[in-house]
XYZ file of C-alpha atoms in Angstrom:
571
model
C 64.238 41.124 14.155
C 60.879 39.368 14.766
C 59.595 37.639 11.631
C 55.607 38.111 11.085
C 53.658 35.695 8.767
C 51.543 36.608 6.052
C 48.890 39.482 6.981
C 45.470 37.043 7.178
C 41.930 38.731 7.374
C 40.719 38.447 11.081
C 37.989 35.279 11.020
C 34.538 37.439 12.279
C 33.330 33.964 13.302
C 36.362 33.004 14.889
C 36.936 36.298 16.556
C 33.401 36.376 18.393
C 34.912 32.660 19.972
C 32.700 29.041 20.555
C 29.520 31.201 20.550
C 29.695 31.931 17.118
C 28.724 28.108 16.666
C 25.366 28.803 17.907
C 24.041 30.996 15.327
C 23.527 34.605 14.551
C 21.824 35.406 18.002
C 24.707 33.673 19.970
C 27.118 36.863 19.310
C 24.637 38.912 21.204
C 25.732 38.048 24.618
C 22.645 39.341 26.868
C 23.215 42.964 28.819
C 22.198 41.474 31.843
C 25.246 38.686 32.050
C 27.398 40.903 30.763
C 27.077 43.097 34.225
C 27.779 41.658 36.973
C 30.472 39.861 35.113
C 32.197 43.002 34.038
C 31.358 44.247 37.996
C 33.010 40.969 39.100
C 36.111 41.411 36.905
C 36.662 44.929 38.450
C 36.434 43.750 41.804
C 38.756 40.718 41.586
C 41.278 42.925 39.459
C 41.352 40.291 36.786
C 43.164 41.251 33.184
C 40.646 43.385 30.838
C 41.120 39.971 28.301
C 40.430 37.657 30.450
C 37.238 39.017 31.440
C 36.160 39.401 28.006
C 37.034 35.773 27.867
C 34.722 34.999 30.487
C 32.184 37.660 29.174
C 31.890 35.808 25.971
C 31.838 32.099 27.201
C 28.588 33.572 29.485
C 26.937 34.699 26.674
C 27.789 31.634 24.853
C 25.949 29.732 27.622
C 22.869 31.961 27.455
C 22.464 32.133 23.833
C 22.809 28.193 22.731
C 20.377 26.950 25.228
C 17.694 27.654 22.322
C 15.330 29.792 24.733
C 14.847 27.005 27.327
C 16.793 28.142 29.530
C 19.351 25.048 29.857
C 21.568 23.156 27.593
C 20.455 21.939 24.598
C 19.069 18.746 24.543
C 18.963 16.289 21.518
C 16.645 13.713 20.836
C 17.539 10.319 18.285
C 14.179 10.124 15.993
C 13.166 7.381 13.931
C 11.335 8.386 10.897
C 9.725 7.737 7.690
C 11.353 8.834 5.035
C 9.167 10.957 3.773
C 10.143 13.481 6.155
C 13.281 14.139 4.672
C 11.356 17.227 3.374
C 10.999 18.905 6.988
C 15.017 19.684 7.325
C 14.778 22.878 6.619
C 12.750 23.382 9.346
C 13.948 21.335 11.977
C 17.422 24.062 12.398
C 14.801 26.725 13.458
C 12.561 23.998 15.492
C 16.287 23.799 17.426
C 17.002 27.523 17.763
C 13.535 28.018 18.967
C 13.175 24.957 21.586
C 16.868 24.034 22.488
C 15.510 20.526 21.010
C 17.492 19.205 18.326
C 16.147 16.093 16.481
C 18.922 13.525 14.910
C 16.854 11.869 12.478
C 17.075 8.292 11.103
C 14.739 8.231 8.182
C 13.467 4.566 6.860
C 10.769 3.182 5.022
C 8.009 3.828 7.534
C 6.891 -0.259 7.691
C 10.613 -0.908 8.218
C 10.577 1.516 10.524
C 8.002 0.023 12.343
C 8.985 -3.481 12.252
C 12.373 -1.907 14.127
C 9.818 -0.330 16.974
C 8.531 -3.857 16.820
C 11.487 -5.815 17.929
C 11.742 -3.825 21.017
C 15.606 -3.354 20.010
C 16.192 0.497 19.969
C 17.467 3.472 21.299
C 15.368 6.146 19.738
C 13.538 8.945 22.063
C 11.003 9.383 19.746
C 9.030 8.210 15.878
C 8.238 10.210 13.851
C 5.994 8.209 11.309
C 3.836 8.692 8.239
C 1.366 6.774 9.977
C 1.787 4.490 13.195
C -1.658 2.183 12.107
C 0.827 -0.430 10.784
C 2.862 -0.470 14.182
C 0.097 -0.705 16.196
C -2.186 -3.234 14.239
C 0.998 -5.674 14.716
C 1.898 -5.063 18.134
C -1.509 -6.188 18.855
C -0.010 -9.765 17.679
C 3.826 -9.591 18.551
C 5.622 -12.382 18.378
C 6.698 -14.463 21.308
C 9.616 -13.158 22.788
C 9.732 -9.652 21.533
C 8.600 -6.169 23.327
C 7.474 -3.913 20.925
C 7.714 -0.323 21.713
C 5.757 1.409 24.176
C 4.010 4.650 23.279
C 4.129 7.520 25.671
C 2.451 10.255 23.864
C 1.135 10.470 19.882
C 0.442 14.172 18.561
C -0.737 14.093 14.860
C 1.690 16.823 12.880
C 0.001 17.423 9.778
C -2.270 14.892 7.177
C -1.886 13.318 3.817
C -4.554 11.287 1.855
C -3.169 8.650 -0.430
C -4.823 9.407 -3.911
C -4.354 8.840 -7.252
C -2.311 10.794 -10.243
C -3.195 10.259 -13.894
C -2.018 11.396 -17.231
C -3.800 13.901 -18.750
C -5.307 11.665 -21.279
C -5.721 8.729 -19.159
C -7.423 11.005 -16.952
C -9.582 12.104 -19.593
C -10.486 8.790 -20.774
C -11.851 7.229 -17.683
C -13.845 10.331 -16.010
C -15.861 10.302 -19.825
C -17.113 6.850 -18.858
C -17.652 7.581 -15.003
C -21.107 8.840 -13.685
C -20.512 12.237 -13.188
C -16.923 11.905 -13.568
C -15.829 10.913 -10.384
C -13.110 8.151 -10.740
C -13.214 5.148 -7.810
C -10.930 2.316 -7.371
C -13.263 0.104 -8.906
C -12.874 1.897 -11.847
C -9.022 2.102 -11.648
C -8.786 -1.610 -11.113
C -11.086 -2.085 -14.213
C -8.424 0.467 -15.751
C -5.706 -1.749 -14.848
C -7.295 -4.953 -15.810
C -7.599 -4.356 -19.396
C -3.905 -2.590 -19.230
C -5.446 1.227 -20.193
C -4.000 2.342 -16.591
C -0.265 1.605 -16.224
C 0.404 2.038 -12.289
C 3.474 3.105 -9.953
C 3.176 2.024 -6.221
C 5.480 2.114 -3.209
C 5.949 -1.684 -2.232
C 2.967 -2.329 0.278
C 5.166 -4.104 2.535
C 7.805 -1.478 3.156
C 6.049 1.889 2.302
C 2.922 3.350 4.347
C 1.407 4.903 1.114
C 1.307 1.559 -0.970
C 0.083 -0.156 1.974
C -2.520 2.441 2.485
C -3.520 1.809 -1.249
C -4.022 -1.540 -1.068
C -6.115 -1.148 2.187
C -8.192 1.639 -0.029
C -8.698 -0.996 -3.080
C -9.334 -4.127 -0.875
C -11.887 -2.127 1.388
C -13.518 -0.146 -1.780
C -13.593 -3.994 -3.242
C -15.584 -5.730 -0.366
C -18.306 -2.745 -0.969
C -18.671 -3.330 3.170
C -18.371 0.603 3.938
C -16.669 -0.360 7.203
C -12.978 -1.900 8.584
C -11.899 -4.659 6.277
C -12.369 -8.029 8.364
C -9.986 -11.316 7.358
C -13.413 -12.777 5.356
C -13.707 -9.557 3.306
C -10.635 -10.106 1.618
C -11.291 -12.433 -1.212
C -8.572 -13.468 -3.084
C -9.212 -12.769 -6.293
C -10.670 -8.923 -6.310
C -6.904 -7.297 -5.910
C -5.246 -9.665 -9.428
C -6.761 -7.733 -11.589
C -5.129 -4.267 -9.838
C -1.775 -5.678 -9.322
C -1.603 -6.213 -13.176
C -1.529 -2.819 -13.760
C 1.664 -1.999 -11.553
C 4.673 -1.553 -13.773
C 6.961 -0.092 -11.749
C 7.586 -0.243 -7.721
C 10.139 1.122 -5.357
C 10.881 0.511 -1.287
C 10.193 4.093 -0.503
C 7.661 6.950 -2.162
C 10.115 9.289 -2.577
C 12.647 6.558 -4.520
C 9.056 5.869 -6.555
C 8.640 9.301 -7.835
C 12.004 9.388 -8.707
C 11.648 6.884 -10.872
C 8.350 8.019 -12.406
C 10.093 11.323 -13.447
C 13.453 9.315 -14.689
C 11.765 6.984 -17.070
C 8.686 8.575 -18.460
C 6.066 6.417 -20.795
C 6.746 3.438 -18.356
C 3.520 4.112 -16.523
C 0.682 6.744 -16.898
C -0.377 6.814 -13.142
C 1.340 6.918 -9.778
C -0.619 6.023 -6.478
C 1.285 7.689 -3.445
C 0.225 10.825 -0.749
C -1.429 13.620 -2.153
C 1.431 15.946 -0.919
C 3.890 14.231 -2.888
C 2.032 14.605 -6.220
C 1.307 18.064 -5.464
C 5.197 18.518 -4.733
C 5.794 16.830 -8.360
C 4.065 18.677 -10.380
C 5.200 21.657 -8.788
C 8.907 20.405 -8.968
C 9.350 20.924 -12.840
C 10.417 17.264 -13.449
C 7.284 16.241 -15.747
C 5.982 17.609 -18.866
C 2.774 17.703 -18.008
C 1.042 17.405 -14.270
C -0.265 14.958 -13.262
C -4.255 14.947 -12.755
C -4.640 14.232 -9.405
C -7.866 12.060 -8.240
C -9.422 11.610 -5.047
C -11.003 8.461 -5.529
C -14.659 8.366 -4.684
C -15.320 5.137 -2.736
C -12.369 6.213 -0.081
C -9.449 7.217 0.890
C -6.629 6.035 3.746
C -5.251 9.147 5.579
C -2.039 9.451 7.107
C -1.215 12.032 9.650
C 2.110 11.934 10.659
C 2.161 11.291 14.038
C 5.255 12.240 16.279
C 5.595 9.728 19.244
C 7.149 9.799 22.473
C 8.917 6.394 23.409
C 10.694 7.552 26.391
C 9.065 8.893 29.160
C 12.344 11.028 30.296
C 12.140 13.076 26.981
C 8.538 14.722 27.706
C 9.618 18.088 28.518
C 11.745 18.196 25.529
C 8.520 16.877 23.161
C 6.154 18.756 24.533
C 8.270 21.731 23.524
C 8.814 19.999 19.706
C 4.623 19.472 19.179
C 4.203 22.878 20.475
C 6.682 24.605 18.350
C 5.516 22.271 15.216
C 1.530 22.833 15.431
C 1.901 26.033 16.136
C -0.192 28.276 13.374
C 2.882 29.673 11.883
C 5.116 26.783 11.959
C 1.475 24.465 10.175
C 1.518 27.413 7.930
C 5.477 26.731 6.779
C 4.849 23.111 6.671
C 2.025 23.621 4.359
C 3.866 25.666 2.385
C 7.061 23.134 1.847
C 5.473 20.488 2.002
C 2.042 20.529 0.591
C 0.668 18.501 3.616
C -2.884 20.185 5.040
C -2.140 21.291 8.382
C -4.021 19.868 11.325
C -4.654 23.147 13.161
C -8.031 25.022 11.722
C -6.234 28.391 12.196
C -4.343 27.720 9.275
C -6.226 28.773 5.621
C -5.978 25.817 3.372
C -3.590 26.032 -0.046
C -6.171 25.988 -2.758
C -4.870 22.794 -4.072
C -5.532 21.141 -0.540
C -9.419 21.975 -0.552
C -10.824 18.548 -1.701
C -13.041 17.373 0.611
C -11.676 14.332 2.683
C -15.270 13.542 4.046
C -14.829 9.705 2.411
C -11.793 8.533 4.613
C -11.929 4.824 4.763
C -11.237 2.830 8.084
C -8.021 0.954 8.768
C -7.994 -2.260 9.625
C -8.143 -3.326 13.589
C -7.151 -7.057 13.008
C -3.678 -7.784 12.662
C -5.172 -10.921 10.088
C -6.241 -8.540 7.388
C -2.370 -7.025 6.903
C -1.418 -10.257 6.682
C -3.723 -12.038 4.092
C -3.332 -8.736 2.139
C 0.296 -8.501 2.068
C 0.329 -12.602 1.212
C -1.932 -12.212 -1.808
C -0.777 -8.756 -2.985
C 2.914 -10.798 -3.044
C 5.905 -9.032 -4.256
C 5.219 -6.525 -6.729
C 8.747 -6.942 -9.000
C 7.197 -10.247 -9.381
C 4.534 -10.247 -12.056
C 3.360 -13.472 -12.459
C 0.026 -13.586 -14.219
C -2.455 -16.674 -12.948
C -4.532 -19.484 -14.421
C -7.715 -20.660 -13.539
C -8.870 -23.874 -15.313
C -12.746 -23.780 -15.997
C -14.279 -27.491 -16.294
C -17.522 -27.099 -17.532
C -20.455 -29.555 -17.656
C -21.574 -29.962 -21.210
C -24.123 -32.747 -20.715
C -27.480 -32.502 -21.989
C -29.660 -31.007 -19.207
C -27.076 -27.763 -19.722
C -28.549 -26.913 -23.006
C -31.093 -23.810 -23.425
C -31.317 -21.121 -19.927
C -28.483 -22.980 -18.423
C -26.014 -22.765 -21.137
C -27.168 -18.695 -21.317
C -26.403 -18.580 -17.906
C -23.164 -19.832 -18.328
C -22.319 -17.550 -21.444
C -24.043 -14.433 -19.517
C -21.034 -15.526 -16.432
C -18.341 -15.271 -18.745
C -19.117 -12.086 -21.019
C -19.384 -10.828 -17.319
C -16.075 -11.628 -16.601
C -14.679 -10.203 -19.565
C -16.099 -6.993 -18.864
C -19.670 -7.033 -19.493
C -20.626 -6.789 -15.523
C -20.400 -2.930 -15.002
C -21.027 -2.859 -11.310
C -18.239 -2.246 -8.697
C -17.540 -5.808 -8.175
C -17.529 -6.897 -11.462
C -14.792 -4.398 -12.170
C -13.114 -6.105 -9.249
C -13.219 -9.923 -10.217
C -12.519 -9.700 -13.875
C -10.610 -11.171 -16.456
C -7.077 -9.654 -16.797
C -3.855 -9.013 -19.031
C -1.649 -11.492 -18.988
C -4.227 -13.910 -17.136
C -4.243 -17.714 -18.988
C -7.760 -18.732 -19.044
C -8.268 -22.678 -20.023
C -11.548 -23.950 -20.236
C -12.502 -27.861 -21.064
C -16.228 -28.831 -22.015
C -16.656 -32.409 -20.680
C -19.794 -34.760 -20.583
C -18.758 -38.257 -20.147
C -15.685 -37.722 -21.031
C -13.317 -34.482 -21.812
C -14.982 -32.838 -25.369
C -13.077 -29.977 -26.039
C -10.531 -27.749 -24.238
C -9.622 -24.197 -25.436
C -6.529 -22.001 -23.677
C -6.100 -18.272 -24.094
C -4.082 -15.976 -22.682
C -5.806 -12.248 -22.259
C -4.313 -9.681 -24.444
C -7.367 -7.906 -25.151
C -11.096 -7.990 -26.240
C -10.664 -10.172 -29.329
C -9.539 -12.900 -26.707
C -12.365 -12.461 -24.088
C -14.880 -12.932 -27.717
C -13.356 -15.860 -28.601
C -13.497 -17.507 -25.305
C -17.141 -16.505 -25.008
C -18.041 -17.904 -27.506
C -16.081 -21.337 -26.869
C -17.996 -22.059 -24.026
C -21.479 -21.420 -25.698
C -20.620 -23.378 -28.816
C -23.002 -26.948 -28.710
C -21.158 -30.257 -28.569
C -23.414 -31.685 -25.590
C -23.088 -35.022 -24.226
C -25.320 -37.476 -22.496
C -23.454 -38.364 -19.407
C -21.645 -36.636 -16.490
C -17.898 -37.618 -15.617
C -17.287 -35.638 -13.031
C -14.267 -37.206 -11.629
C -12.894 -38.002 -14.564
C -13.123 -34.171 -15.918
C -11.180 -33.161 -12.566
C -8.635 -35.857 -13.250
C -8.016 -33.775 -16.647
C -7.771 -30.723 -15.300
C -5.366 -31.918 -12.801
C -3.290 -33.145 -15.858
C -3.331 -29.615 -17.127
C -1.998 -27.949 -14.109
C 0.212 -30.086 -13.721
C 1.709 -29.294 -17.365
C 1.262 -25.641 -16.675
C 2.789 -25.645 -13.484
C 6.256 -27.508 -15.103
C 6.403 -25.357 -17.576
C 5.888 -22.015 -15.164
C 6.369 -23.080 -11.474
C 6.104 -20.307 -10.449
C 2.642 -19.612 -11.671
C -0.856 -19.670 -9.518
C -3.385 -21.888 -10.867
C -6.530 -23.137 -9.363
C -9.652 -24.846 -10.790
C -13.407 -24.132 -10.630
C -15.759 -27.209 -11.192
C -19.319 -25.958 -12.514
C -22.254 -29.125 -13.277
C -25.358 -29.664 -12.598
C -25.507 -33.347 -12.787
C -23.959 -36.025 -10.559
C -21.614 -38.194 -11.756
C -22.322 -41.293 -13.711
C -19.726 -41.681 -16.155
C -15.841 -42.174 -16.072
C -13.544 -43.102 -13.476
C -14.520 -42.578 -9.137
C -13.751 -41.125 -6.350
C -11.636 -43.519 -5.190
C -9.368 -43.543 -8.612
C -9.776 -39.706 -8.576
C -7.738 -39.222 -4.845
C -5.232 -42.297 -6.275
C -4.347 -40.558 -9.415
C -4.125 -37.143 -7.275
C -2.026 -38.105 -4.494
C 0.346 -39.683 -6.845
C 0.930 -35.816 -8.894
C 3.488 -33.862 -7.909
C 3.485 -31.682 -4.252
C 2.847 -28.464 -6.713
C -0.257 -30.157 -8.769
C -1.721 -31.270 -5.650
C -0.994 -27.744 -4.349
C -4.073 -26.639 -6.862
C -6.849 -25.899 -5.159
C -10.562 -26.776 -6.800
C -13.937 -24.616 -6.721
C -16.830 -26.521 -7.176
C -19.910 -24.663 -8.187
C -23.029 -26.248 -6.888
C -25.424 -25.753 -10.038
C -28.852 -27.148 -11.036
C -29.904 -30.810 -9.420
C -25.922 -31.812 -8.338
C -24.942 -33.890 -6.166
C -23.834 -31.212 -3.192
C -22.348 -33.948 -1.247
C -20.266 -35.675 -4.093
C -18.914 -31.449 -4.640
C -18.155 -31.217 -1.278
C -16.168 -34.038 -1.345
C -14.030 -32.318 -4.420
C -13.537 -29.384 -2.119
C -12.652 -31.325 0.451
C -10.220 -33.507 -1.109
C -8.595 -30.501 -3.026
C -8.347 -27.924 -0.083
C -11.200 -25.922 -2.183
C -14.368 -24.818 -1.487
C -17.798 -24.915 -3.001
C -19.559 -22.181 -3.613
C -23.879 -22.949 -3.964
C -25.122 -21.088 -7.039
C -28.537 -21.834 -6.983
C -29.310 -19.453 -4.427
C -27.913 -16.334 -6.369
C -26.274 -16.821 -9.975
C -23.670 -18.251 -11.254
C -22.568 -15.250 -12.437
C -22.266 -14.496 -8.966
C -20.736 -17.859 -7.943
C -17.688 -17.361 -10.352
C -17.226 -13.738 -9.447
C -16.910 -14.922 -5.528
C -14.150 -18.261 -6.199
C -12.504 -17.305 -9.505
C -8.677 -17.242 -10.140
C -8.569 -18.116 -5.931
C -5.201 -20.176 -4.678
């Protein structure tokens, strides 16, 4: 007696054998193969299940070679990670095209930095943007072989915008001309702590690079590529003191926007991604999303071809993907705007793009950006100590000047640069009134208007003096950042130097550099401004800058309203 198992349901998928693996279509083996096969199986007088066998593993071979005609072929991708949201696309990308793409998703400027090291296996990139690779492959380092690119086929685009609160939103566009929102007016925002920001970390993540190239390039007011002199060093401080919260990746950002709400009222990050939010359910309100009018940085998601062997099998991917179709499903999951005009825009994609700013073409920019931008978990406020010339000729239209250069730093100078360049939360402003000797020193740190007043009027309030000590005032100040700098080392502080005398008073020159050399490495780290005012000496200033590792700045040519907004909070 022959003892059966348990009766089991027959497996479909197992029963139709290794084509089942290759999808629905796979079970259809094609009439054509299954012909001459059959004819073949007569004529050699082979079992009935063996040539179903061999039936089956024919169609098996027909069916998986995804409509190329051959075997499949797979190519190793290295992407941003952004395109995580493309997965459910890329299983039909390998029916269709016999091309199947093993991704390895990464921050895209971490991605790039790999490409830049030359050390890689990858066929292809598949990048947010591929400005950032190619900017610093321009400069590689000695020694390395950055990646060479084959082929580039943009996939779809992306501006990187701005998403407000509701109310926030409201706020600002009622004091905007017209109500059209800039970065000027965000960085204002920030500055006086209404706007509360989330950005990717500009030096892993495309978008918050992108963001800063968009502020820095809105804040030179050039209208064209940012060059290494355009970026001054103070117009991005009062921006990065509105960032409260950062991540290494967009997508980890907005995760953390919709985890912890109330920590910030604004994200900066691709259009398609705050689309995609408010869409997702995850906030209580949506996000207002602004296209900020002095520019934008686009991304456009380039695919690129590394290895020259893998063309056929690319070609076939940027067909398939900017196909009309396939652009209209990517639109659709993705809420990026297509790149081929057959496609009929989403409604919420129809803002007009006609402002996109230029990137960078000099390696140098990235990296002064990236240097004064720092790390954005670190928020270390800075202090600029003001020594002011008090002396007698300073009384009357000088001493207005001086008070007009202030109230414009706190907020009085409406233009785009003084939204730029002004004072900011958090910032510790010192300023000492000297004559021929120190007369009065005052240190605030900027919480909010009733600061800014006070500090105003500090450095209009009398107490004149009939001499000049100009060296002896710097040796002061040099005193006080040295005291700030041991109790915060890890704070920025530089000094600006405004007179319009020449020194006859106090200690020299040659006492000055003795006393200075002798300070710590982190005082004498402290870079001073002079500002050239009045009937100074301009050769006795340059000799501060020079001594210092400052600059001066000549305000008799323009204002020194002007003159502080150009050298203030610098280090």
């Amino acid at each position: 007696m022959t003892t059966r198992g348990p009766m089991t349901t027959p497996d479909p998928v197992a029963a139709r054998g290794p084509l089942a693996a290759c999808g629905p279509m796979a079970a259809r083996t094609p009439i054509v193969a299954r012909r001459p096969m059959a004819a073949l199986c007569r004529a050699r007088g082979l079992p009935a299940a063996l040539c179903l066998v061999l039936v089956a593993a024919l169609g098996s071979l027909v069916s998986c070679s995804g409509g190329g005609g051959g075997p499949e072929t797979t190519l190793h991708v290295l992407a941003s990670d952004e395109l995580t949201d493309m997965e459910p696309l890329l299983g039909r990308l390998r029916q269709d095209t016999g091309v199947r793409l093993d991704m390895d998703y990464r921050p895209t400027n971490d991605a790039s930095d790999t490409l830049l090291t030359g050390r890689h296996s990858y066929d292809l990139a598949w990048l947010s943007s591929d400005r950032y690779f190619r900017l610093k492959a321009k400069r590689a380092a000695a020694g390395t072989h950055p990646a060479a690119i084959v082929q580039s086929a943009s996939v779809m685009r992306s501006p990187v915008v701005v998403g407000l609160t509701r109310d926030v939103a409201r706020t600002l566009r009622a004091e905007a001309p017209g109500g059209r929102l800039s970065w000027a007016d965000l960085a204002d925002a920030a500055a006086t702590g209404t706007v509360r920001f989330g950005m990717a970390d500009p030096r892993h993540s495309n978008s918050g690079l992108a963001a800063l190239v968009g502020v820095a390039t809105a804040a030179a007011g050039t209208g064209s590529a940012l060059r290494p002199q355009d970026v001054s060093c103070d117009r991005l401080r009062g921006f990065r003191s509105g960032q409260t919260l950062t991540a290494e990746s967009s997508h980890a950002l907005l995760d953390a926007f919709a985890e912890r709400p109330g920590r910030t009222n604004a994200l900066i990050t691709y259009e398609s991604e705050l689309l995609t939010l408010n869409a997702s359910g995850r906030l209580k309100q949506p996000l207002e999303i602004v296209h900020p009018a002095d520019g934008m940085v686009l991304s456009d998601y380039p695919l690129l071809l590394l290895d020259q062997r893998s063309r056929d099998a690319y070609d076939r991917v940027v067909k398939w993907l900017t196909a009309a179709d396939h652009q209209r499903e990517i639109m659709r999951r993705t809420l990026r705007r297509p790149v081929s005009t057959a496609v009929a825009r989403d409604p919420r994609l129809t803002a007009p793009l006609d402002n996109a700013l230029y990137f960078p073409d000099d390696p140098a920019v990235l990296d002064r950006l990236l240097a004064d931008y720092g790390d954005p978990r670190r928020r270390v406020a800075d202090q600029v100590i003001f020594l002011l010339d008090f002396s007698a000729s300073m009384r009357g239209s000088r001493t207005t000047a001086l008070r007009a250069a202030f109230a414009g730093l706190s907020g009085a100078d409406s233009s785009a640069t003084g939204k730029f360049v002004r004072f900011y939360q958090g910032e510790k402003l010192t300023v000492i009134r000297f004559g021929g000797r120190p007369l009065a020193e005052r240190t605030v740190t900027v919480h909010g208007g009733a600061d800014l007043t006070a500090l105003t009027d500090f450095v209009a309030d009398g107490g004149y003096d009939g001499s000049t000590a100009v060296w002896s005032a710097l040796d002061h100040g040099y005193g006080t950042a040295e005291r700030a700098l041991g109790a915060d080392p890890g704070r920025a502080v530089a000094i600006v130097l405004m007179t319009d005398g020449e020194n006859n008073a106090g200690i020299d020159r040659a006492t000055f550099v003795s006393r200075y050399r002798a300070r710590p490495a982190d005082a004498r780290a402290v870079h001073t401004y002079p500002v050239h005012f009045g009937d100074a000496d301009a050769a006795e200033l340059r000799q501060v800058a020079s001594v210092t590792g400052g600059r001066m700045v000549d305000a008799r040519h323009s204002s020194l309203s002007s003159a502080f907004k150009e050298i203030r909070g610098c280090s």
